[in-house]
């Protein structure tokens, strides 16, 4: 029986998170993007300095999931301006949500999503919104079964490549599972 521990990340986690975040981004998207665009995105979004500043930012909650002591997933929830298609009140963004490939389909994502709702409540959110690449069917299926619905679309750049993200929204759940 595996034990899963989900906790808030702290700046001492920056190095492990930077490595994990870059690896899971590459695992997910390298096959569909040019090496140049991947390199540009990895350089601008990941690294010990970048993750240190994210972990220290009071407007961002970073959640780390460890299974048997190994980092297997992370998520980031943050305050910020949503795209115009998000009209629901008090929105907070699910900015990143990544499970290690070896742990896909094992229930880790569902457990982490519950913790994401807790983080959204902490940040004063009543709705979660996110952008997911239109060519990421597994994530789209997971978000649909997690209660997210389509709100619109927006551009997302990987390096110089302009891509289309679906924008999805879900109500933040109360601890009992109802809406906040
Ligand atoms: C997205 C992610 C967090 C979901 O976690 P997971 O453990 O894979 O999720 P689950 O297995 O519970 O659910 C995925 C669903 O997609 C289905 N699925 C798998 N491959 C699929 C595909 N190619 N097309 C459509 N659906 C697919 C699965 O069958 C499952 O549905 P089911 O439970 O009804 O069978 C995880 O896959 C992941 O980290 N992916 C890489 C990073 C990523 O894409 N993050 C999101 C960025 S926005």
mmCIF file of C-alpha atoms and ligand atoms in Angstrom:
data_model
loop_
_atom_site.group_PDB
_atom_site.id
_atom_site.type_symbol
_atom_site.label_atom_id
_atom_site.label_comp_id
_atom_site.label_asym_id
_atom_site.label_seq_id
_atom_site.Cartn_x
_atom_site.Cartn_y
_atom_site.Cartn_z
ATOM 1 C CA UNK A 1 0.000 0.000 0.000
ATOM 2 C CA UNK A 2 1.512 3.334 -1.069
ATOM 3 C CA UNK A 3 1.177 6.330 1.213
ATOM 4 C CA UNK A 4 0.603 9.714 -0.416
ATOM 5 C CA UNK A 5 1.596 12.855 1.447
ATOM 6 C CA UNK A 6 0.413 16.190 0.068
ATOM 7 C CA UNK A 7 1.857 19.329 1.617
ATOM 8 C CA UNK A 8 2.549 22.933 0.804
ATOM 9 C CA UNK A 9 5.925 23.535 -0.820
ATOM 10 C CA UNK A 10 8.544 25.769 0.814
ATOM 11 C CA UNK A 11 11.614 27.455 -0.663
ATOM 12 C CA UNK A 12 13.817 24.535 0.436
ATOM 13 C CA UNK A 13 11.889 22.455 -2.157
ATOM 14 C CA UNK A 14 12.944 24.717 -5.045
ATOM 15 C CA UNK A 15 15.674 22.518 -6.434
ATOM 16 C CA UNK A 16 13.633 19.287 -6.385
ATOM 17 C CA UNK A 17 10.611 21.116 -7.795
ATOM 18 C CA UNK A 18 12.594 22.778 -10.589
ATOM 19 C CA UNK A 19 13.919 19.409 -11.747
ATOM 20 C CA UNK A 20 10.541 17.683 -11.456
ATOM 21 C CA UNK A 21 8.577 20.495 -13.117
ATOM 22 C CA UNK A 22 10.920 20.730 -16.104
ATOM 23 C CA UNK A 23 10.966 16.946 -16.517
ATOM 24 C CA UNK A 24 7.188 16.522 -16.392
ATOM 25 C CA UNK A 25 6.661 19.446 -18.789
ATOM 26 C CA UNK A 26 9.118 17.860 -21.224
ATOM 27 C CA UNK A 27 7.568 14.392 -20.789
ATOM 28 C CA UNK A 28 4.164 15.836 -21.627
ATOM 29 C CA UNK A 29 4.976 18.174 -24.492
ATOM 30 C CA UNK A 30 8.394 17.415 -26.069
ATOM 31 C CA UNK A 31 6.904 15.050 -28.655
ATOM 32 C CA UNK A 32 4.615 17.807 -29.989
ATOM 33 C CA UNK A 33 6.952 20.820 -29.976
ATOM 34 C CA UNK A 34 10.227 21.758 -31.635
ATOM 35 C CA UNK A 35 13.383 21.395 -29.514
ATOM 36 C CA UNK A 36 13.941 25.176 -29.851
ATOM 37 C CA UNK A 37 10.469 26.074 -28.546
ATOM 38 C CA UNK A 38 10.793 23.540 -25.721
ATOM 39 C CA UNK A 39 14.183 24.908 -24.742
ATOM 40 C CA UNK A 40 12.910 28.490 -24.724
ATOM 41 C CA UNK A 41 9.918 27.564 -22.555
ATOM 42 C CA UNK A 42 11.944 25.458 -20.136
ATOM 43 C CA UNK A 43 14.501 28.255 -19.743
ATOM 44 C CA UNK A 44 11.861 30.925 -19.054
ATOM 45 C CA UNK A 45 9.580 28.903 -16.741
ATOM 46 C CA UNK A 46 11.753 26.484 -14.803
ATOM 47 C CA UNK A 47 14.914 26.660 -12.771
ATOM 48 C CA UNK A 48 15.896 26.958 -9.115
ATOM 49 C CA UNK A 49 15.654 30.768 -9.123
ATOM 50 C CA UNK A 50 12.202 30.763 -10.760
ATOM 51 C CA UNK A 51 10.769 28.056 -8.476
ATOM 52 C CA UNK A 52 12.292 29.735 -5.387
ATOM 53 C CA UNK A 53 10.463 32.951 -6.180
ATOM 54 C CA UNK A 54 7.202 31.090 -6.891
ATOM 55 C CA UNK A 55 7.461 29.141 -3.615
ATOM 56 C CA UNK A 56 8.066 32.382 -1.696
ATOM 57 C CA UNK A 57 5.173 34.258 -3.363
ATOM 58 C CA UNK A 58 2.175 34.660 -1.006
ATOM 59 C CA UNK A 59 -0.161 34.828 -4.012
ATOM 60 C CA UNK A 60 0.825 31.311 -5.127
ATOM 61 C CA UNK A 61 0.137 28.059 -3.303
ATOM 62 C CA UNK A 62 2.399 25.233 -4.456
ATOM 63 C CA UNK A 63 1.328 21.729 -3.443
ATOM 64 C CA UNK A 64 3.758 18.822 -3.532
ATOM 65 C CA UNK A 65 2.655 15.179 -3.454
ATOM 66 C CA UNK A 66 5.163 12.571 -2.256
ATOM 67 C CA UNK A 67 4.541 8.848 -2.509
ATOM 68 C CA UNK A 68 6.809 6.708 -0.386
ATOM 69 C CA UNK A 69 9.066 9.744 -0.012
ATOM 70 C CA UNK A 70 9.366 10.486 -3.743
ATOM 71 C CA UNK A 71 7.954 13.577 -5.413
ATOM 72 C CA UNK A 72 5.234 12.273 -7.768
ATOM 73 C CA UNK A 73 3.080 15.329 -8.472
ATOM 74 C CA UNK A 74 2.713 19.053 -7.942
ATOM 75 C CA UNK A 75 0.139 21.744 -8.469
ATOM 76 C CA UNK A 76 0.146 25.523 -8.290
ATOM 77 C CA UNK A 77 -2.855 27.695 -7.538
ATOM 78 C CA UNK A 78 -2.468 31.452 -7.886
ATOM 79 C CA UNK A 79 -4.279 34.763 -7.786
ATOM 80 C CA UNK A 80 -4.220 36.881 -10.915
ATOM 81 C CA UNK A 81 -6.228 38.321 -13.744
ATOM 82 C CA UNK A 82 -8.258 35.651 -15.598
ATOM 83 C CA UNK A 83 -9.084 35.866 -19.323
ATOM 84 C CA UNK A 84 -12.313 37.683 -20.261
ATOM 85 C CA UNK A 85 -14.203 34.429 -20.875
ATOM 86 C CA UNK A 86 -14.029 33.657 -17.138
ATOM 87 C CA UNK A 87 -17.019 35.576 -15.817
ATOM 88 C CA UNK A 88 -17.552 33.650 -12.569
ATOM 89 C CA UNK A 89 -16.980 35.454 -9.298
ATOM 90 C CA UNK A 90 -13.773 35.241 -7.261
ATOM 91 C CA UNK A 91 -11.744 33.176 -9.740
ATOM 92 C CA UNK A 92 -8.316 31.765 -8.906
ATOM 93 C CA UNK A 93 -6.099 30.006 -11.406
ATOM 94 C CA UNK A 94 -4.995 26.402 -11.359
ATOM 95 C CA UNK A 95 -1.736 27.330 -13.044
ATOM 96 C CA UNK A 96 0.098 24.005 -13.047
ATOM 97 C CA UNK A 97 -1.017 20.428 -12.413
ATOM 98 C CA UNK A 98 1.453 17.642 -13.186
ATOM 99 C CA UNK A 99 1.654 13.992 -12.139
ATOM 100 C CA UNK A 100 4.743 11.888 -12.884
ATOM 101 C CA UNK A 101 4.028 9.575 -15.805
ATOM 102 C CA UNK A 102 4.659 6.469 -13.665
ATOM 103 C CA UNK A 103 1.838 7.581 -11.351
ATOM 104 C CA UNK A 104 -0.810 8.332 -13.994
ATOM 105 C CA UNK A 105 -4.090 6.481 -13.536
ATOM 106 C CA UNK A 106 -3.266 5.688 -9.900
ATOM 107 C CA UNK A 107 -5.565 8.146 -8.135
ATOM 108 C CA UNK A 108 -2.803 10.646 -7.346
ATOM 109 C CA UNK A 109 -4.380 13.304 -9.573
ATOM 110 C CA UNK A 110 -7.751 13.038 -7.838
ATOM 111 C CA UNK A 111 -6.179 13.384 -4.394
ATOM 112 C CA UNK A 112 -4.133 16.359 -5.543
ATOM 113 C CA UNK A 113 -7.226 17.999 -7.037
ATOM 114 C CA UNK A 114 -8.952 17.822 -3.635
ATOM 115 C CA UNK A 115 -5.982 19.655 -2.128
ATOM 116 C CA UNK A 116 -6.153 22.203 -4.970
ATOM 117 C CA UNK A 117 -9.699 23.076 -3.880
ATOM 118 C CA UNK A 118 -8.390 23.609 -0.353
ATOM 119 C CA UNK A 119 -5.669 25.918 -1.680
ATOM 120 C CA UNK A 120 -8.230 27.838 -3.738
ATOM 121 C CA UNK A 121 -10.318 28.378 -0.599
ATOM 122 C CA UNK A 122 -7.220 29.642 1.233
ATOM 123 C CA UNK A 123 -6.682 32.195 -1.532
ATOM 124 C CA UNK A 124 -10.293 33.359 -1.244
ATOM 125 C CA UNK A 125 -11.435 31.711 -4.485
ATOM 126 C CA UNK A 126 -14.962 30.603 -5.300
ATOM 127 C CA UNK A 127 -14.060 29.341 -8.780
ATOM 128 C CA UNK A 128 -11.036 27.635 -10.267
ATOM 129 C CA UNK A 129 -10.073 28.317 -13.869
ATOM 130 C CA UNK A 130 -7.293 26.827 -15.988
ATOM 131 C CA UNK A 131 -5.910 26.683 -19.508
ATOM 132 C CA UNK A 132 -5.282 23.269 -21.071
ATOM 133 C CA UNK A 133 -3.810 22.689 -24.512
ATOM 134 C CA UNK A 134 -6.452 21.596 -27.013
ATOM 135 C CA UNK A 135 -4.119 18.724 -27.982
ATOM 136 C CA UNK A 136 -3.908 17.272 -24.451
ATOM 137 C CA UNK A 137 -6.858 14.825 -24.421
ATOM 138 C CA UNK A 138 -5.887 12.998 -21.229
ATOM 139 C CA UNK A 139 -5.783 16.179 -19.168
ATOM 140 C CA UNK A 140 -9.037 17.386 -20.765
ATOM 141 C CA UNK A 141 -10.706 14.071 -19.808
ATOM 142 C CA UNK A 142 -9.367 14.306 -16.272
ATOM 143 C CA UNK A 143 -10.560 17.891 -15.817
ATOM 144 C CA UNK A 144 -14.011 16.997 -17.205
ATOM 145 C CA UNK A 145 -14.446 14.214 -14.690
ATOM 146 C CA UNK A 146 -13.210 16.621 -11.994
ATOM 147 C CA UNK A 147 -16.127 18.974 -12.721
ATOM 148 C CA UNK A 148 -14.518 21.555 -15.034
ATOM 149 C CA UNK A 149 -16.571 22.933 -17.915
ATOM 150 C CA UNK A 150 -15.555 24.825 -21.043
ATOM 151 C CA UNK A 151 -15.596 28.630 -20.767
ATOM 152 C CA UNK A 152 -13.667 29.714 -23.866
ATOM 153 C CA UNK A 153 -10.135 29.639 -25.224
ATOM 154 C CA UNK A 154 -6.956 31.685 -25.161
ATOM 155 C CA UNK A 155 -3.472 31.742 -26.657
ATOM 156 C CA UNK A 156 -0.533 30.105 -24.954
ATOM 157 C CA UNK A 157 3.037 30.393 -26.213
ATOM 158 C CA UNK A 158 5.569 27.573 -26.072
ATOM 159 C CA UNK A 159 8.663 29.423 -27.223
ATOM 160 C CA UNK A 160 7.591 31.164 -30.428
ATOM 161 C CA UNK A 161 4.735 28.745 -31.143
ATOM 162 C CA UNK A 162 1.257 30.187 -30.519
ATOM 163 C CA UNK A 163 -1.059 27.440 -29.309
ATOM 164 C CA UNK A 164 -4.728 27.344 -28.339
ATOM 165 C CA UNK A 165 -5.686 26.449 -24.773
ATOM 166 C CA UNK A 166 -9.213 25.544 -23.725
ATOM 167 C CA UNK A 167 -10.182 27.638 -20.725
ATOM 168 C CA UNK A 168 -12.095 25.539 -18.183
ATOM 169 C CA UNK A 169 -13.867 26.560 -14.971
ATOM 170 C CA UNK A 170 -15.144 24.691 -11.902
ATOM 171 C CA UNK A 171 -16.746 25.876 -8.658
ATOM 172 C CA UNK A 172 -14.484 25.609 -5.628
ATOM 173 C CA UNK A 173 -15.758 22.823 -3.383
ATOM 174 C CA UNK A 174 -16.405 23.092 0.317
ATOM 175 C CA UNK A 175 -14.383 20.637 2.438
ATOM 176 C CA UNK A 176 -17.469 18.348 2.437
ATOM 177 C CA UNK A 177 -17.601 18.312 -1.358
ATOM 178 C CA UNK A 178 -20.294 21.012 -1.897
ATOM 179 C CA UNK A 179 -19.665 24.364 -3.561
ATOM 180 C CA UNK A 180 -17.940 27.121 -1.576
HETATM 181 C C1 LIG B 1 -3.537 15.284 -16.543
HETATM 182 C C2 LIG B 1 -3.156 14.341 -15.397
HETATM 183 C C3 LIG B 1 -2.859 15.149 -14.153
HETATM 184 C C4 LIG B 1 -4.347 13.434 -15.105
HETATM 185 O O1 LIG B 1 -3.952 12.482 -14.141
HETATM 186 P P1 LIG B 1 -4.204 10.941 -14.448
HETATM 187 O O2 LIG B 1 -3.781 10.136 -13.272
HETATM 188 O O3 LIG B 1 -3.582 10.631 -15.762
HETATM 189 O O4 LIG B 1 -5.794 10.963 -14.570
HETATM 190 P P2 LIG B 1 -6.814 9.766 -14.635
HETATM 191 O O5 LIG B 1 -6.163 8.520 -15.166
HETATM 192 O O6 LIG B 1 -7.529 9.696 -13.335
HETATM 193 O O7 LIG B 1 -7.851 10.355 -15.700
HETATM 194 C C5 LIG B 1 -7.489 10.544 -17.032
HETATM 195 C C6 LIG B 1 -8.646 10.103 -17.901
HETATM 196 O O8 LIG B 1 -8.290 10.285 -19.259
HETATM 197 C C7 LIG B 1 -8.487 9.074 -19.952
HETATM 198 N N1 LIG B 1 -7.511 9.043 -21.023
HETATM 199 C C8 LIG B 1 -6.298 8.485 -21.053
HETATM 200 N N2 LIG B 1 -5.709 8.712 -22.227
HETATM 201 C C9 LIG B 1 -6.595 9.438 -22.964
HETATM 202 C C10 LIG B 1 -6.568 9.953 -24.275
HETATM 203 N N3 LIG B 1 -5.504 9.797 -25.074
HETATM 204 N N4 LIG B 1 -7.654 10.629 -24.717
HETATM 205 C C11 LIG B 1 -8.730 10.818 -23.918
HETATM 206 N N5 LIG B 1 -8.805 10.331 -22.659
HETATM 207 C C12 LIG B 1 -7.732 9.650 -22.200
HETATM 208 C C13 LIG B 1 -8.293 8.005 -18.915
HETATM 209 O O9 LIG B 1 -8.894 6.793 -19.298
HETATM 210 C C14 LIG B 1 -8.969 8.633 -17.711
HETATM 211 O O10 LIG B 1 -10.381 8.554 -17.768
HETATM 212 P P3 LIG B 1 -11.200 7.394 -16.965
HETATM 213 O O11 LIG B 1 -10.855 7.543 -15.511
HETATM 214 O O12 LIG B 1 -12.630 7.712 -17.247
HETATM 215 O O13 LIG B 1 -10.728 6.115 -17.517
HETATM 216 C C15 LIG B 1 -1.921 13.478 -15.767
HETATM 217 O O14 LIG B 1 -2.236 12.640 -16.864
HETATM 218 C C16 LIG B 1 -0.710 14.316 -16.079
HETATM 219 O O15 LIG B 1 -0.016 14.778 -15.186
HETATM 220 N N6 LIG B 1 -0.430 14.512 -17.388
HETATM 221 C C17 LIG B 1 0.755 15.212 -17.814
HETATM 222 C C18 LIG B 1 0.755 16.679 -17.370
HETATM 223 C C19 LIG B 1 -0.447 17.420 -17.879
HETATM 224 O O16 LIG B 1 -0.931 17.241 -18.997
HETATM 225 N N7 LIG B 1 -0.940 18.319 -16.999
HETATM 226 C C20 LIG B 1 -2.043 19.180 -17.303
HETATM 227 C C21 LIG B 1 -1.517 20.438 -17.879
HETATM 228 S S1 LIG B 1 -2.872 21.577 -18.151
#
